[in-house]
Short mmCIF file of C-alpha atoms in Angstrom, two decimals:
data_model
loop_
_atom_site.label_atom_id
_atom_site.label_comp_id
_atom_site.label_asym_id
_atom_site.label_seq_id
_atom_site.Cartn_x
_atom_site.Cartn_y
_atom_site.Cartn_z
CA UNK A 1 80.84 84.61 117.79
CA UNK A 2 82.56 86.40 115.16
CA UNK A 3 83.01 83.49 112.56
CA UNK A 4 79.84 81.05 113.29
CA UNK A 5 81.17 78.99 110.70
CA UNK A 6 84.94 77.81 111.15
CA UNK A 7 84.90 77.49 107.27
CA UNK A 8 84.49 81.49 107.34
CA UNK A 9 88.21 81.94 109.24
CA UNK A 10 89.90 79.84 106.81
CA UNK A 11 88.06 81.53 104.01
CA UNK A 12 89.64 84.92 105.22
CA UNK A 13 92.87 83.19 105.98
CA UNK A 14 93.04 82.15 102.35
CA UNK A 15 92.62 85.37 100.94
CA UNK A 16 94.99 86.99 103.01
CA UNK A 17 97.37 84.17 101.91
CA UNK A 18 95.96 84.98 98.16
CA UNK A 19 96.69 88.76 98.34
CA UNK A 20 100.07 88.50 100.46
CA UNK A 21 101.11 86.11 97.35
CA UNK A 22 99.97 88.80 94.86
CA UNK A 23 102.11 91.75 96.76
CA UNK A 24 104.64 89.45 96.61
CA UNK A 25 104.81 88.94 92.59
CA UNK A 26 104.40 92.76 92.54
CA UNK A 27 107.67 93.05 94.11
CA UNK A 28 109.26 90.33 91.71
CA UNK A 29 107.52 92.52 88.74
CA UNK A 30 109.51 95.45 90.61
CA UNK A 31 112.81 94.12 90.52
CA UNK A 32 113.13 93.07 87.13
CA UNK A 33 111.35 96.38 85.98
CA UNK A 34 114.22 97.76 87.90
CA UNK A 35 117.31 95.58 86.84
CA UNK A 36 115.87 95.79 82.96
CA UNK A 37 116.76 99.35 83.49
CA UNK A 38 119.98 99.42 84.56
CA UNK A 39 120.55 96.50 81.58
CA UNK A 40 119.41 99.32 78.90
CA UNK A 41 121.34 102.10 79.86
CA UNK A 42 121.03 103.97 76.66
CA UNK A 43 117.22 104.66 74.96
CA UNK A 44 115.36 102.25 76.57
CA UNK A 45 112.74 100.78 73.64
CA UNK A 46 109.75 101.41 76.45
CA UNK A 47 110.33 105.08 76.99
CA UNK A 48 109.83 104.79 72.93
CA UNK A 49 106.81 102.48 72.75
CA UNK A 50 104.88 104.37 75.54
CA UNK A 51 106.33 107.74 74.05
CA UNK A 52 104.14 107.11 71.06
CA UNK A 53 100.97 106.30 73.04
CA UNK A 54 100.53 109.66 75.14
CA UNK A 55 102.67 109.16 77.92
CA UNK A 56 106.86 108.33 78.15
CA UNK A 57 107.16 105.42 80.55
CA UNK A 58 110.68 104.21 82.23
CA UNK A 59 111.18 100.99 83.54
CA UNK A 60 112.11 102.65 86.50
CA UNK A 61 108.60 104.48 86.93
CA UNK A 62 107.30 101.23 86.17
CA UNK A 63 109.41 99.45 88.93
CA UNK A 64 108.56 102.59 91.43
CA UNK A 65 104.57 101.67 90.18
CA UNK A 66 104.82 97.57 90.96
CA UNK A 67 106.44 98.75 94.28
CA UNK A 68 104.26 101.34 95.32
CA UNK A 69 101.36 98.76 94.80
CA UNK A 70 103.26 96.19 96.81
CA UNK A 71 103.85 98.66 99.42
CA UNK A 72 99.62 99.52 99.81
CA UNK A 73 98.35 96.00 99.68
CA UNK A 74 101.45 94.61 102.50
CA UNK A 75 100.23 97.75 104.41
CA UNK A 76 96.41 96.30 104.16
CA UNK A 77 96.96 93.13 104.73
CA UNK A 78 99.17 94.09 108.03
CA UNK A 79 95.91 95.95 109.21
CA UNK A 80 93.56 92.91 108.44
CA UNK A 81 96.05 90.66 110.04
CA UNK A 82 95.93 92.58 113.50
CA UNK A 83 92.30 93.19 113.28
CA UNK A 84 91.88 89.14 112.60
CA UNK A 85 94.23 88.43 115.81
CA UNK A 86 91.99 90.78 117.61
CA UNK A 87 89.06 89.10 116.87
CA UNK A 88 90.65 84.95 117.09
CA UNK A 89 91.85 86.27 120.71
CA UNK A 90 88.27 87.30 121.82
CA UNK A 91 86.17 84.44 119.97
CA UNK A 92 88.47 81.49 119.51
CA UNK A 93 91.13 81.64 122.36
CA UNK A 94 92.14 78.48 122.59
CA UNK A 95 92.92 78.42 118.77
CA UNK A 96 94.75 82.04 119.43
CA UNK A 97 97.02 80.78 121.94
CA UNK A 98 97.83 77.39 119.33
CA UNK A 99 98.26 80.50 116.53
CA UNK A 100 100.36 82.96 118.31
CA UNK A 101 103.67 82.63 117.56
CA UNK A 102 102.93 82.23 113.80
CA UNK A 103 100.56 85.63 113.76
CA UNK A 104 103.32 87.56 115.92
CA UNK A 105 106.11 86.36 113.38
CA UNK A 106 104.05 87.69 110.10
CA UNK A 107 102.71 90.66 111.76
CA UNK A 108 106.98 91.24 112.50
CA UNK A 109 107.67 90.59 109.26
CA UNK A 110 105.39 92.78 107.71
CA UNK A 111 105.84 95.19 109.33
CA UNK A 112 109.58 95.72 108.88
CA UNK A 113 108.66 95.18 105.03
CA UNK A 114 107.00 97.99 105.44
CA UNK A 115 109.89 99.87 106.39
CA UNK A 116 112.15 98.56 104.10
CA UNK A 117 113.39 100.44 101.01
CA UNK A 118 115.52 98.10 99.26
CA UNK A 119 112.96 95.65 96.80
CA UNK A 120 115.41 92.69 97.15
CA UNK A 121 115.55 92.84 101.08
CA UNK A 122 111.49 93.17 100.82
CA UNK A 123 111.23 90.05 98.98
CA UNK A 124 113.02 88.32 101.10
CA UNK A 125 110.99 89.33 104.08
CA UNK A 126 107.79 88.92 102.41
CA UNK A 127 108.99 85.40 101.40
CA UNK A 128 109.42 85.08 105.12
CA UNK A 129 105.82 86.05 105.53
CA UNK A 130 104.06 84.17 103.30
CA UNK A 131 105.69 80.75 104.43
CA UNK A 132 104.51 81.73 107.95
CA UNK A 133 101.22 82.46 106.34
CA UNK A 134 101.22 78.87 104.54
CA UNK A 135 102.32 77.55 107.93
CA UNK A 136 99.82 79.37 109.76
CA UNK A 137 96.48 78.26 107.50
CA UNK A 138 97.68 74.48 107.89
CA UNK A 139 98.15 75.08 111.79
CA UNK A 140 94.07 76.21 111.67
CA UNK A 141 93.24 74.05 109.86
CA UNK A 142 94.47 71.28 111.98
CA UNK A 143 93.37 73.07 115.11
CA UNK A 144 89.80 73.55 113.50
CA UNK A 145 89.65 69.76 112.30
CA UNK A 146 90.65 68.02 115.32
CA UNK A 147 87.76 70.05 116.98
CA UNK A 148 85.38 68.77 115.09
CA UNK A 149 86.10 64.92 116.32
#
């Protein structure tokens, strides 16, 4: 068996849960990195600040930075995520099948955040995601639980 201890799958459920949450404050560091800029029009005071240290920063690198980093860690946990339905299909079917509709919905909505361009559209989906991620840690743990009986 892949995960000889049930404690093990919600151990990795929880992280993916853990990092999907951290993507997902990336993306709120990302939009108001990028609506900051468009409130300072004129000499932005962090172009200035950052200036003085070596290297001239925008907000709007800064947003594009947040994002980018969003955009790698949604990207690995999408990969984890299919390799983890992979292995619940072969080793724990019957919890698969209880699962399956939960996993198909984040694994949807990540990957159309992956696609997305728009941050505020992004959010949104990721929101999406990591409510179905909540959802789908409380559904194995339940599952896992009443097994034990």
């Amino acid at each position: 068996m892949i995960y000889k201890r049930t404690g093990k799958l919600l151990k990795k459920v929880d992280k993916l849960a853990r990092r999907l949450y951290i993507a997902r404050g990336k993306l709120y560091a990302a939009r108001n990195a990028y609506h900051q800029a468009r409130a300072t029009r004129g000499v932005d005071p962090l172009i200035v600040a950052t200036a003085l240290r070596g290297i001239p920063l925008t907000r709007r690198m800064l947003g594009d930075m947040y994002q980018s980093s969003a955009d790698g860690d949604l990207a690995k946990i999408l990969k984890e995520l299919e390799s983890l339905k992979e292995k619940l299909k072969a080793s724990y079917f019957y919890l698969y099948v209880a699962v399956e509709s939960i996993l198909q919905r984040i694994l949807r909505d990540l990957s159309e955040s992956t696609k997305q361009v728009d941050v505020e559209a992004k959010i949104e989906i990721v929101d999406r995601a990591y409510s179905s991620m909540v959802e789908l840690r409380s559904r194995i743990d339940y599952m896992l639980r009443s097994e034990q009986r």
